[in-house]
Amino acid sequence: MPRTREQLAERAAKELQDGFYVNLGIGIPTLVANYIPDGMEVTLQSENGMLGMGPFPYEDEVDPDLINAGKQTISEIPETSYFSSADSFAMIRGGHINLSILGAMEVAENGDIANWMIPGKLVKGMGGAMDLVAGVKRVVVVMDHANKHGQSKVLKACTLPLTGTGVVSRIITDLCVFDVKPDGAGLELIELADGVTLEEVAAKTEASYTISEKLKSLA
Amino acid sequence: MRKLYPDAKSALEGLTFDGMTVMAGGFGLCGIPENLIAALRDSGTKGMTVISNNAGVDGFGLGQLLETRQIKKMISSYVGENKEFERQYLAGELELEFNPQGTLAERIRAGGAGIPAFFTATGVGTLVAEGKEVRNFDGRDYVMETGLVADLSIVKAWKADERGNLMFRKTARNFNPMMATAGKACVVEVEEIVPTGSLDPDQIHTPGIYVDRLIKGTFEKRIEQRTVRTRESA
């Protein structure tokens, strides 16, 4: 059974570690915040100028001066700090953020990612995505394995304009998890979602990949 | 008291001209200089290049200057919330330069700090790097980006004293502090002007040296995405 959106977020939350500073993208990545294990100290960064992002506010606490990078109203928590956009991206570009979890339209086996532009369609802009993939220590992509036309989004090479080159470390899809090996060494399949077979992944993946020893021993 | 002006219109007098470049603070509709944008519209200034992370929404924020066709070109990182923008762009009536958000912030910071250019890994190998110098430092490629300055920066802060020392509030700070440093003239609107000496000097976010003119504004503070949670009943 392919993972649901909630199950994808729950799986992505396993990438978190105690003490991490994390930037979550819009969409499924935002849901990861709901699965931070109790007792684990994880600080969320919002690139419009906030560390220590709290949940949505109660109706009587809504503050137009307090929004996240998706322009949604949010709340502050005891450890919150605020800063300018220049400081925010210094933090990102300077490698101080441990992990970025974000969505993608395409990811290639060398770690290239495309998630901001479809030629011929109206382009809204890259926002902070190019800075995040270039600057954050570890970039994990969470996405559906195939697009709505059923085509693989895990590719030998991206076809869409890139957001960054060789920057993705791990790909979590509704079917499986790939590690992107360093220095262009390609993909390794390391996990299958419950009930998903090696054959199904093989049939639905355009990129080439190896299979981890652990997965082979289970098969 | 030299920096204090009675209203937005008088604060822009002598600072606007056709074809000028304007920086406008804010992220989405959060921390935008509402009063000065409206006054810029009323000034009738045409052919402006506007540097701002976003382009407002239809009828509010920079959307007001788009409706009146006063903007020739936008330099932004994300412009997804504006139908009139979309229409003008697709009709070829509006120029658009996308910058990655962090590159945009740093270009403005650099401009204000007298740094003509810098190298960043952001955008290497993408459309953003096309036509720009790429140089390798310690085994990694970086693209050269230039500093940005403007003829005028319009800024929204929370509080100011009469000498133009500024404090911002929560995420309404965003691009405002850098833009205050990068305009040949900088006009600021605030919610409250307090007597000089009543702000804690250790808590000033932007020192008054960057601020040329100052007004107390009135604010609508429109919200783009009102998201809330409900209290669980006890």
CSV table of C-alpha atoms in Angstrom, one decimal:
chain,number,residue,atom,x,y,z
A,1,MET,CA,0.0,0.0,0.0
A,2,PRO,CA,1.4,3.4,-0.9
A,3,ARG,CA,1.9,5.7,2.0
A,4,THR,CA,-0.8,8.4,2.6
A,5,ARG,CA,0.2,12.1,3.1
A,6,GLU,CA,0.1,11.6,6.8
A,7,GLN,CA,2.2,8.5,6.6
A,8,LEU,CA,4.7,10.2,4.4
A,9,ALA,CA,5.0,13.0,7.0
A,10,GLU,CA,5.3,10.4,9.8
A,11,ARG,CA,8.1,8.7,8.0
A,12,ALA,CA,9.9,12.0,7.2
A,13,ALA,CA,9.7,12.8,11.0
A,14,LYS,CA,12.2,9.9,11.5
A,15,GLU,CA,14.8,12.1,9.9
A,16,LEU,CA,14.7,14.5,12.9
A,17,GLN,CA,17.3,14.3,15.7
A,18,ASP,CA,17.4,15.8,19.1
A,19,GLY,CA,18.8,19.3,19.0
A,20,PHE,CA,18.2,19.8,15.3
A,21,TYR,CA,17.3,23.1,13.7
A,22,VAL,CA,15.0,22.4,10.8
A,23,ASN,CA,13.3,24.2,7.9
A,24,LEU,CA,10.1,22.5,6.6
A,25,GLY,CA,8.8,23.3,3.1
A,26,ILE,CA,5.2,23.9,2.2
A,27,GLY,CA,2.7,21.0,1.8
A,28,ILE,CA,3.5,17.5,3.2
A,29,PRO,CA,6.7,18.7,4.8
A,30,THR,CA,4.7,21.2,7.0
A,31,LEU,CA,2.8,18.1,8.4
A,32,VAL,CA,6.1,16.7,9.7
A,33,ALA,CA,5.8,19.2,12.6
A,34,ASN,CA,2.8,17.1,13.9
A,35,TYR,CA,5.1,14.0,14.3
A,36,ILE,CA,8.0,15.4,16.3
A,37,PRO,CA,8.5,12.8,19.0
A,38,ASP,CA,7.7,13.9,22.6
A,39,GLY,CA,10.7,15.0,24.5
A,40,MET,CA,12.8,15.6,21.3
A,41,GLU,CA,14.1,19.1,21.1
A,42,VAL,CA,13.6,20.3,17.5
A,43,THR,CA,13.5,24.0,16.6
A,44,LEU,CA,11.7,25.0,13.4
A,45,GLN,CA,13.0,27.8,11.3
A,46,SER,CA,10.7,30.0,9.1
A,47,GLU,CA,12.8,31.8,6.5
A,48,ASN,CA,10.8,35.0,6.8
A,49,GLY,CA,12.7,35.6,10.0
A,50,MET,CA,11.8,33.3,12.9
A,51,LEU,CA,13.4,30.5,14.9
A,52,GLY,CA,11.1,28.5,17.2
A,53,MET,CA,7.9,28.4,15.3
A,54,GLY,CA,4.8,27.5,17.3
A,55,PRO,CA,1.5,26.0,16.1
A,56,PHE,CA,-1.4,28.0,14.5
A,57,PRO,CA,-2.7,30.6,17.0
A,58,TYR,CA,-6.1,30.4,18.8
A,59,GLU,CA,-8.6,32.8,17.1
A,60,ASP,CA,-8.1,35.5,19.8
A,61,GLU,CA,-4.3,35.3,19.4
A,62,VAL,CA,-4.1,35.9,15.6
A,63,ASP,CA,-1.4,38.6,15.0
A,64,PRO,CA,-0.9,40.0,11.4
A,65,ASP,CA,2.8,40.7,12.4
A,66,LEU,CA,3.3,37.0,13.0
A,67,ILE,CA,3.3,34.7,10.0
A,68,ASN,CA,5.3,31.8,8.6
A,69,ALA,CA,6.9,31.5,5.1
A,70,GLY,CA,3.6,30.2,3.7
A,71,LYS,CA,2.0,33.5,4.9
A,72,GLN,CA,-0.1,31.6,7.4
A,73,THR,CA,-0.7,33.1,10.9
A,74,ILE,CA,1.2,31.2,13.5
A,75,SER,CA,2.2,31.6,17.2
A,76,GLU,CA,5.4,32.0,19.2
A,77,ILE,CA,6.8,29.7,21.9
A,78,PRO,CA,9.2,30.3,24.7
A,79,GLU,CA,12.4,29.8,22.7
A,80,THR,CA,11.2,32.0,19.7
A,81,SER,CA,13.6,34.5,18.3
A,82,TYR,CA,13.0,37.0,15.4
A,83,PHE,CA,15.5,38.4,12.9
A,84,SER,CA,15.7,40.0,9.4
A,85,SER,CA,15.6,38.1,6.1
A,86,ALA,CA,19.4,38.7,5.6
A,87,ASP,CA,20.1,37.1,9.0
A,88,SER,CA,17.7,34.3,8.2
A,89,PHE,CA,19.4,33.4,5.0
A,90,ALA,CA,22.9,33.9,6.5
A,91,MET,CA,21.7,31.1,8.9
A,92,ILE,CA,20.6,29.0,5.9
A,93,ARG,CA,23.5,29.8,3.5
A,94,GLY,CA,26.1,29.5,6.3
A,95,GLY,CA,25.1,25.8,6.9
A,96,HIS,CA,23.7,26.4,10.4
A,97,ILE,CA,20.4,24.7,9.7
A,98,ASN,CA,20.7,20.9,10.2
A,99,LEU,CA,17.9,19.7,8.0
A,100,SER,CA,15.5,20.9,5.3
A,101,ILE,CA,12.6,18.7,4.3
A,102,LEU,CA,10.9,19.8,1.1
A,103,GLY,CA,8.7,18.7,-1.7
A,104,ALA,CA,9.8,18.4,-5.4
A,105,MET,CA,8.5,18.0,-8.9
A,106,GLU,CA,11.6,15.9,-9.9
A,107,VAL,CA,14.7,14.5,-8.3
A,108,ALA,CA,17.6,12.9,-10.2
A,109,GLU,CA,19.9,10.1,-9.3
A,110,ASN,CA,22.8,12.5,-8.8
A,111,GLY,CA,20.8,14.6,-6.2
A,112,ASP,CA,19.6,17.3,-8.6
A,113,ILE,CA,16.2,18.8,-7.7
A,114,ALA,CA,13.6,20.7,-9.6
A,115,ASN,CA,10.7,22.2,-7.7
A,116,TRP,CA,10.1,25.8,-8.8
A,117,MET,CA,9.3,26.1,-12.5
A,118,ILE,CA,7.4,24.4,-15.3
A,119,PRO,CA,8.2,26.1,-18.7
A,120,GLY,CA,5.2,27.4,-20.4
A,121,LYS,CA,3.2,27.7,-17.2
A,122,LEU,CA,3.1,30.9,-15.1
A,123,VAL,CA,6.1,30.9,-12.8
A,124,LYS,CA,5.5,32.2,-9.4
A,125,GLY,CA,9.1,32.3,-8.3
A,126,MET,CA,11.6,30.2,-6.4
A,127,GLY,CA,11.1,32.0,-3.0
A,128,GLY,CA,13.8,30.6,-0.6
A,129,ALA,CA,14.0,27.1,-2.2
A,130,MET,CA,17.3,27.6,-4.0
A,131,ASP,CA,19.0,29.1,-0.9
A,132,LEU,CA,17.7,26.2,1.2
A,133,VAL,CA,18.9,23.4,-1.0
A,134,ALA,CA,22.3,25.1,-1.5
A,135,GLY,CA,22.9,26.0,2.1
A,136,VAL,CA,21.2,23.5,4.5
A,137,LYS,CA,23.5,20.7,5.7
A,138,ARG,CA,21.1,17.9,4.7
A,139,VAL,CA,18.2,18.1,2.2
A,140,VAL,CA,15.5,15.4,2.3
A,141,VAL,CA,12.8,15.3,-0.3
A,142,VAL,CA,9.3,14.1,0.5
A,143,MET,CA,7.0,13.5,-2.5
A,144,ASP,CA,4.8,11.2,-4.4
A,145,HIS,CA,6.8,8.6,-6.4
A,146,ALA,CA,4.9,9.4,-9.6
A,147,ASN,CA,3.2,12.6,-11.0
A,148,LYS,CA,-0.5,12.8,-11.7
A,149,HIS,CA,0.1,11.3,-15.2
A,150,GLY,CA,1.7,8.2,-13.5
A,151,GLN,CA,5.3,9.2,-14.6
A,152,SER,CA,8.2,8.6,-12.3
A,153,LYS,CA,9.4,11.7,-10.5
A,154,VAL,CA,12.7,9.9,-9.6
A,155,LEU,CA,14.7,10.3,-12.7
A,156,LYS,CA,18.1,9.6,-14.4
A,157,ALA,CA,18.2,13.4,-15.1
A,158,CYS,CA,15.8,16.2,-14.3
A,159,THR,CA,13.9,17.6,-17.3
A,160,LEU,CA,12.6,20.7,-15.5
A,161,PRO,CA,14.7,23.8,-14.7
A,162,LEU,CA,16.8,23.0,-11.6
A,163,THR,CA,16.5,24.4,-8.1
A,164,GLY,CA,19.9,23.0,-7.2
A,165,THR,CA,22.5,20.5,-8.4
A,166,GLY,CA,23.7,17.5,-6.4
A,167,VAL,CA,22.1,18.7,-3.2
A,168,VAL,CA,19.5,16.0,-2.2
A,169,SER,CA,20.6,13.4,0.4
A,170,ARG,CA,17.5,11.3,0.7
A,171,ILE,CA,14.2,10.8,-1.2
A,172,ILE,CA,11.1,9.6,0.7
A,173,THR,CA,8.2,8.7,-1.5
A,174,ASP,CA,4.8,7.0,-1.0
A,175,LEU,CA,6.4,3.7,-2.2
A,176,CYS,CA,10.0,3.7,-0.8
A,177,VAL,CA,13.1,5.5,0.5
A,178,PHE,CA,16.2,6.1,-1.6
A,179,ASP,CA,19.6,7.4,-0.3
A,180,VAL,CA,21.5,9.6,-2.8
A,181,LYS,CA,25.1,8.4,-2.5
A,182,PRO,CA,27.7,11.1,-2.3
A,183,ASP,CA,29.8,12.2,-5.3
A,184,GLY,CA,27.3,11.2,-8.0
A,185,ALA,CA,27.5,7.5,-7.0
A,186,GLY,CA,23.7,7.1,-7.7
A,187,LEU,CA,20.7,5.9,-5.7
A,188,GLU,CA,20.4,3.1,-3.2
A,189,LEU,CA,16.9,1.8,-2.3
A,190,ILE,CA,16.9,1.4,1.5
A,191,GLU,CA,13.2,0.9,2.5
A,192,LEU,CA,9.9,-0.2,1.1
A,193,ALA,CA,6.5,1.1,2.3
A,194,ASP,CA,4.4,-1.6,3.9
A,195,GLY,CA,3.1,-4.0,1.2
A,196,VAL,CA,5.1,-2.4,-1.6
A,197,THR,CA,7.4,-4.9,-3.5
A,198,LEU,CA,10.8,-4.5,-5.2
A,199,GLU,CA,9.0,-5.3,-8.5
A,200,GLU,CA,6.6,-2.4,-8.0
A,201,VAL,CA,9.4,0.1,-7.3
A,202,ALA,CA,11.3,-1.2,-10.3
A,203,ALA,CA,8.3,-0.8,-12.6
A,204,LYS,CA,7.6,2.8,-11.4
A,205,THR,CA,11.1,4.2,-11.2
A,206,GLU,CA,12.9,5.7,-14.2
A,207,ALA,CA,16.2,6.3,-12.4
A,208,SER,CA,18.6,3.4,-11.9
A,209,TYR,CA,19.5,2.4,-8.4
A,210,THR,CA,21.1,-0.3,-6.3
A,211,ILE,CA,19.3,-2.2,-3.5
A,212,SER,CA,20.7,-2.2,0.0
A,213,GLU,CA,22.0,-5.4,1.5
A,214,LYS,CA,19.5,-5.2,4.2
A,215,LEU,CA,16.6,-5.0,1.8
A,216,LYS,CA,18.0,-7.9,-0.3
A,217,SER,CA,18.2,-10.0,2.8
A,218,LEU,CA,14.5,-9.3,3.6
A,219,ALA,CA,13.4,-10.1,0.0
B,1,MET,CA,12.5,66.9,14.9
B,2,ARG,CA,14.0,67.3,11.5
B,3,LYS,CA,13.1,63.8,10.3
B,4,LEU,CA,9.4,64.0,11.3
B,5,TYR,CA,6.8,64.7,8.6
B,6,PRO,CA,3.1,65.1,9.1
B,7,ASP,CA,2.0,62.5,6.6
B,8,ALA,CA,3.1,60.1,3.8
B,9,LYS,CA,2.5,62.6,1.0
B,10,SER,CA,4.7,65.3,2.4
B,11,ALA,CA,7.3,62.7,3.4
B,12,LEU,CA,7.7,61.8,-0.3
B,13,GLU,CA,7.9,65.3,-1.6
B,14,GLY,CA,11.0,65.9,-3.8
B,15,LEU,CA,12.0,62.2,-3.7
B,16,THR,CA,10.0,60.8,-6.5
B,17,PHE,CA,10.6,60.8,-10.3
B,18,ASP,CA,9.6,58.8,-13.3
B,19,GLY,CA,11.8,55.8,-14.0
B,20,MET,CA,13.0,55.6,-10.4
B,21,THR,CA,14.0,52.5,-8.5
B,22,VAL,CA,12.1,51.9,-5.2
B,23,MET,CA,12.7,49.2,-2.5
B,24,ALA,CA,9.6,48.3,-0.5
B,25,GLY,CA,9.8,46.2,2.7
B,26,GLY,CA,7.6,43.4,3.7
B,27,PHE,CA,7.0,39.6,3.3
B,28,GLY,CA,3.7,38.9,1.7
B,29,LEU,CA,1.5,41.6,3.3
B,30,CYS,CA,3.3,41.4,6.6
B,31,GLY,CA,5.4,44.5,7.5
B,32,ILE,CA,4.6,46.4,4.3
B,33,PRO,CA,4.7,50.2,4.2
B,34,GLU,CA,1.0,50.6,3.5
B,35,ASN,CA,0.9,54.4,3.9
B,36,LEU,CA,3.9,55.1,1.7
B,37,ILE,CA,2.7,52.7,-1.0
B,38,ALA,CA,-0.6,54.5,-1.2
B,39,ALA,CA,1.2,57.9,-1.3
B,40,LEU,CA,3.5,56.6,-4.1
B,41,ARG,CA,0.4,55.7,-6.0
B,42,ASP,CA,-1.1,59.2,-5.4
B,43,SER,CA,2.2,60.8,-6.5
B,44,GLY,CA,1.5,59.4,-10.0
B,45,THR,CA,5.2,58.4,-10.4
B,46,LYS,CA,5.5,56.2,-13.5
B,47,GLY,CA,7.9,53.6,-14.9
B,48,MET,CA,9.2,52.5,-11.5
B,49,THR,CA,11.4,49.5,-10.9
B,50,VAL,CA,10.3,48.0,-7.6
B,51,ILE,CA,12.5,45.7,-5.5
B,52,SER,CA,10.3,43.8,-3.1
B,53,ASN,CA,10.2,40.1,-2.1
B,54,ASN,CA,6.5,39.9,-3.2
B,55,ALA,CA,4.1,42.0,-5.3
B,56,GLY,CA,1.2,42.4,-2.9
B,57,VAL,CA,-2.3,41.1,-3.7
B,58,ASP,CA,-5.0,42.6,-6.0
B,59,GLY,CA,-5.9,46.0,-4.7
B,60,PHE,CA,-3.6,46.0,-1.7
B,61,GLY,CA,0.1,46.6,-1.0
B,62,LEU,CA,2.1,46.8,-4.3
B,63,GLY,CA,-1.0,45.5,-6.1
B,64,GLN,CA,-2.2,49.2,-5.9
B,65,LEU,CA,0.8,50.3,-8.0
B,66,LEU,CA,0.3,47.5,-10.5
B,67,GLU,CA,-3.4,48.5,-11.0
B,68,THR,CA,-2.4,52.0,-11.9
B,69,ARG,CA,0.5,50.7,-14.2
B,70,GLN,CA,3.1,52.7,-12.3
B,71,ILE,CA,5.5,49.7,-12.2
B,72,LYS,CA,7.6,48.8,-15.2
B,73,LYS,CA,9.7,46.1,-13.6
B,74,MET,CA,9.7,44.0,-10.4
B,75,ILE,CA,12.6,42.3,-8.7
B,76,SER,CA,11.2,39.7,-6.4
B,77,SER,CA,11.5,36.1,-5.2
B,78,TYR,CA,7.8,35.1,-5.3
B,79,VAL,CA,4.8,36.8,-6.9
B,80,GLY,CA,2.1,34.1,-6.8
B,81,GLU,CA,-0.7,36.0,-5.1
B,82,ASN,CA,-1.7,38.6,-7.7
B,83,LYS,CA,-4.0,38.2,-10.7
B,84,GLU,CA,-3.3,41.7,-12.1
B,85,PHE,CA,0.4,41.0,-11.9
B,86,GLU,CA,-0.2,37.7,-13.8
B,87,ARG,CA,-2.2,39.5,-16.5
B,88,GLN,CA,0.3,42.3,-17.1
B,89,TYR,CA,3.3,39.9,-17.0
B,90,LEU,CA,1.7,37.5,-19.6
B,91,ALA,CA,0.7,40.5,-21.8
B,92,GLY,CA,4.4,41.6,-21.8
B,93,GLU,CA,3.5,44.8,-20.0
B,94,LEU,CA,5.6,44.1,-17.0
B,95,GLU,CA,9.2,43.0,-16.6
B,96,LEU,CA,10.2,40.6,-14.0
B,97,GLU,CA,13.5,39.5,-12.5
B,98,PHE,CA,13.3,36.6,-10.1
B,99,ASN,CA,16.0,36.4,-7.4
B,100,PRO,CA,16.3,33.6,-4.8
B,101,GLN,CA,15.0,35.0,-1.6
B,102,GLY,CA,18.3,34.8,0.3
B,103,THR,CA,20.2,36.2,-2.7
B,104,LEU,CA,17.7,39.1,-2.8
B,105,ALA,CA,18.1,39.8,0.9
B,106,GLU,CA,21.9,39.6,0.7
B,107,ARG,CA,22.1,41.8,-2.5
B,108,ILE,CA,20.2,44.5,-0.5
B,109,ARG,CA,22.3,44.1,2.6
B,110,ALA,CA,25.5,44.3,0.4
B,111,GLY,CA,24.2,47.3,-1.4
B,112,GLY,CA,23.6,49.2,1.8
B,113,ALA,CA,27.0,48.1,3.2
B,114,GLY,CA,29.0,49.3,0.2
B,115,ILE,CA,29.7,45.9,-1.1
B,116,PRO,CA,29.4,45.8,-4.9
B,117,ALA,CA,29.2,42.0,-5.3
B,118,PHE,CA,29.6,38.7,-3.5
B,119,PHE,CA,29.7,35.0,-4.3
B,120,THR,CA,27.0,32.5,-3.2
B,121,ALA,CA,26.4,28.8,-3.8
B,122,THR,CA,22.7,29.6,-4.2
B,123,GLY,CA,21.5,29.0,-7.8
B,124,VAL,CA,24.8,27.5,-9.2
B,125,GLY,CA,23.9,25.2,-12.1
B,126,THR,CA,20.4,26.8,-12.5
B,127,LEU,CA,18.8,29.5,-14.7
B,128,VAL,CA,19.7,32.0,-12.0
B,129,ALA,CA,23.4,31.6,-12.7
B,130,GLU,CA,23.2,32.1,-16.5
B,131,GLY,CA,25.5,34.8,-17.8
B,132,LYS,CA,27.0,35.4,-14.3
B,133,GLU,CA,30.6,34.8,-13.3
B,134,VAL,CA,31.1,31.4,-11.4
B,135,ARG,CA,34.2,30.9,-9.4
B,136,ASN,CA,35.5,27.9,-7.4
B,137,PHE,CA,36.5,28.4,-3.8
B,138,ASP,CA,37.8,25.4,-1.8
B,139,GLY,CA,36.4,23.0,-4.3
B,140,ARG,CA,32.9,24.4,-4.5
B,141,ASP,CA,31.4,26.6,-7.2
B,142,TYR,CA,29.8,30.0,-6.3
B,143,VAL,CA,28.0,32.5,-8.5
B,144,MET,CA,28.7,36.2,-8.4
B,145,GLU,CA,25.7,38.4,-7.4
B,146,THR,CA,25.8,42.2,-7.3
B,147,GLY,CA,24.7,44.5,-4.5
B,148,LEU,CA,21.4,46.4,-4.9
B,149,VAL,CA,20.7,50.0,-4.1
B,150,ALA,CA,17.6,52.1,-4.9
B,151,ASP,CA,16.7,55.8,-5.3
B,152,LEU,CA,14.2,55.4,-2.5
B,153,SER,CA,13.5,52.8,0.1
B,154,ILE,CA,10.1,52.7,1.9
B,155,VAL,CA,10.1,50.9,5.2
B,156,LYS,CA,7.6,49.8,7.8
B,157,ALA,CA,8.8,49.6,11.5
B,158,TRP,CA,6.9,49.2,14.8
B,159,LYS,CA,8.3,52.1,16.9
B,160,ALA,CA,10.7,54.9,16.2
B,161,ASP,CA,12.0,57.8,18.3
B,162,GLU,CA,12.2,61.3,16.9
B,163,ARG,CA,15.8,60.7,15.7
B,164,GLY,CA,14.7,57.7,13.6
B,165,ASN,CA,16.0,54.9,15.7
B,166,LEU,CA,13.8,51.9,14.8
B,167,MET,CA,12.4,48.8,16.4
B,168,PHE,CA,10.5,46.1,14.4
B,169,ARG,CA,8.0,43.6,15.7
B,170,LYS,CA,7.9,39.9,15.2
B,171,THR,CA,8.0,38.6,11.6
B,172,ALA,CA,7.1,42.1,10.3
B,173,ARG,CA,10.9,42.8,10.3
B,174,ASN,CA,11.8,40.7,7.3
B,175,PHE,CA,13.4,42.8,4.5
B,176,ASN,CA,12.8,46.2,6.2
B,177,PRO,CA,16.1,46.6,8.0
B,178,MET,CA,18.3,45.9,5.0
B,179,MET,CA,16.2,48.1,2.7
B,180,ALA,CA,16.5,51.0,5.2
B,181,THR,CA,20.3,50.9,4.5
B,182,ALA,CA,20.1,50.6,0.7
B,183,GLY,CA,18.1,53.5,-0.4
B,184,LYS,CA,19.6,56.9,-1.4
B,185,ALA,CA,16.7,58.2,0.5
B,186,CYS,CA,14.9,56.2,3.2
B,187,VAL,CA,11.4,57.1,4.4
B,188,VAL,CA,9.9,55.1,7.3
B,189,GLU,CA,6.4,54.7,8.6
B,190,VAL,CA,5.8,53.5,12.1
B,191,GLU,CA,2.9,52.7,14.4
B,192,GLU,CA,4.2,54.9,17.2
B,193,ILE,CA,6.8,57.7,17.5
B,194,VAL,CA,8.1,58.0,21.0
B,195,PRO,CA,10.3,60.8,22.5
B,196,THR,CA,14.0,60.4,21.9
B,197,GLY,CA,15.6,58.7,24.9
B,198,SER,CA,12.6,56.5,25.7
B,199,LEU,CA,13.7,53.5,23.6
B,200,ASP,CA,16.4,51.2,25.2
B,201,PRO,CA,19.6,51.9,23.1
B,202,ASP,CA,20.5,48.2,23.4
B,203,GLN,CA,17.2,47.2,21.7
B,204,ILE,CA,17.4,49.4,18.6
B,205,HIS,CA,17.2,47.2,15.5
B,206,THR,CA,18.0,50.0,12.9
B,207,PRO,CA,20.0,53.1,14.0
B,208,GLY,CA,18.6,56.4,12.9
B,209,ILE,CA,21.5,57.2,10.6
B,210,TYR,CA,19.8,55.2,7.9
B,211,VAL,CA,16.4,57.0,8.3
B,212,ASP,CA,15.9,60.3,6.4
B,213,ARG,CA,12.2,60.9,6.9
B,214,LEU,CA,9.7,59.5,9.4
B,215,ILE,CA,5.9,59.4,9.7
B,216,LYS,CA,3.3,57.9,12.0
B,217,GLY,CA,1.0,55.8,9.8
B,218,THR,CA,-2.4,54.2,10.2
B,219,PHE,CA,-2.5,50.5,9.4
B,220,GLU,CA,-5.0,48.0,8.0
B,221,LYS,CA,-2.5,45.0,8.4
B,222,ARG,CA,-4.4,42.7,6.1
B,223,ILE,CA,-3.9,38.9,6.7
B,224,GLU,CA,-3.3,36.7,3.6
B,225,GLN,CA,-3.9,33.3,5.2
B,226,ARG,CA,-5.7,33.3,8.5
B,227,THR,CA,-5.0,29.8,10.0
B,228,VAL,CA,-6.1,29.0,13.6
B,229,ARG,CA,-6.5,26.1,15.9
B,230,THR,CA,-9.5,25.6,18.2
B,231,ARG,CA,-9.3,25.2,22.0
B,232,GLU,CA,-10.1,21.7,23.1
B,233,SER,CA,-13.0,21.9,25.6
B,234,ALA,CA,-11.9,21.3,29.1
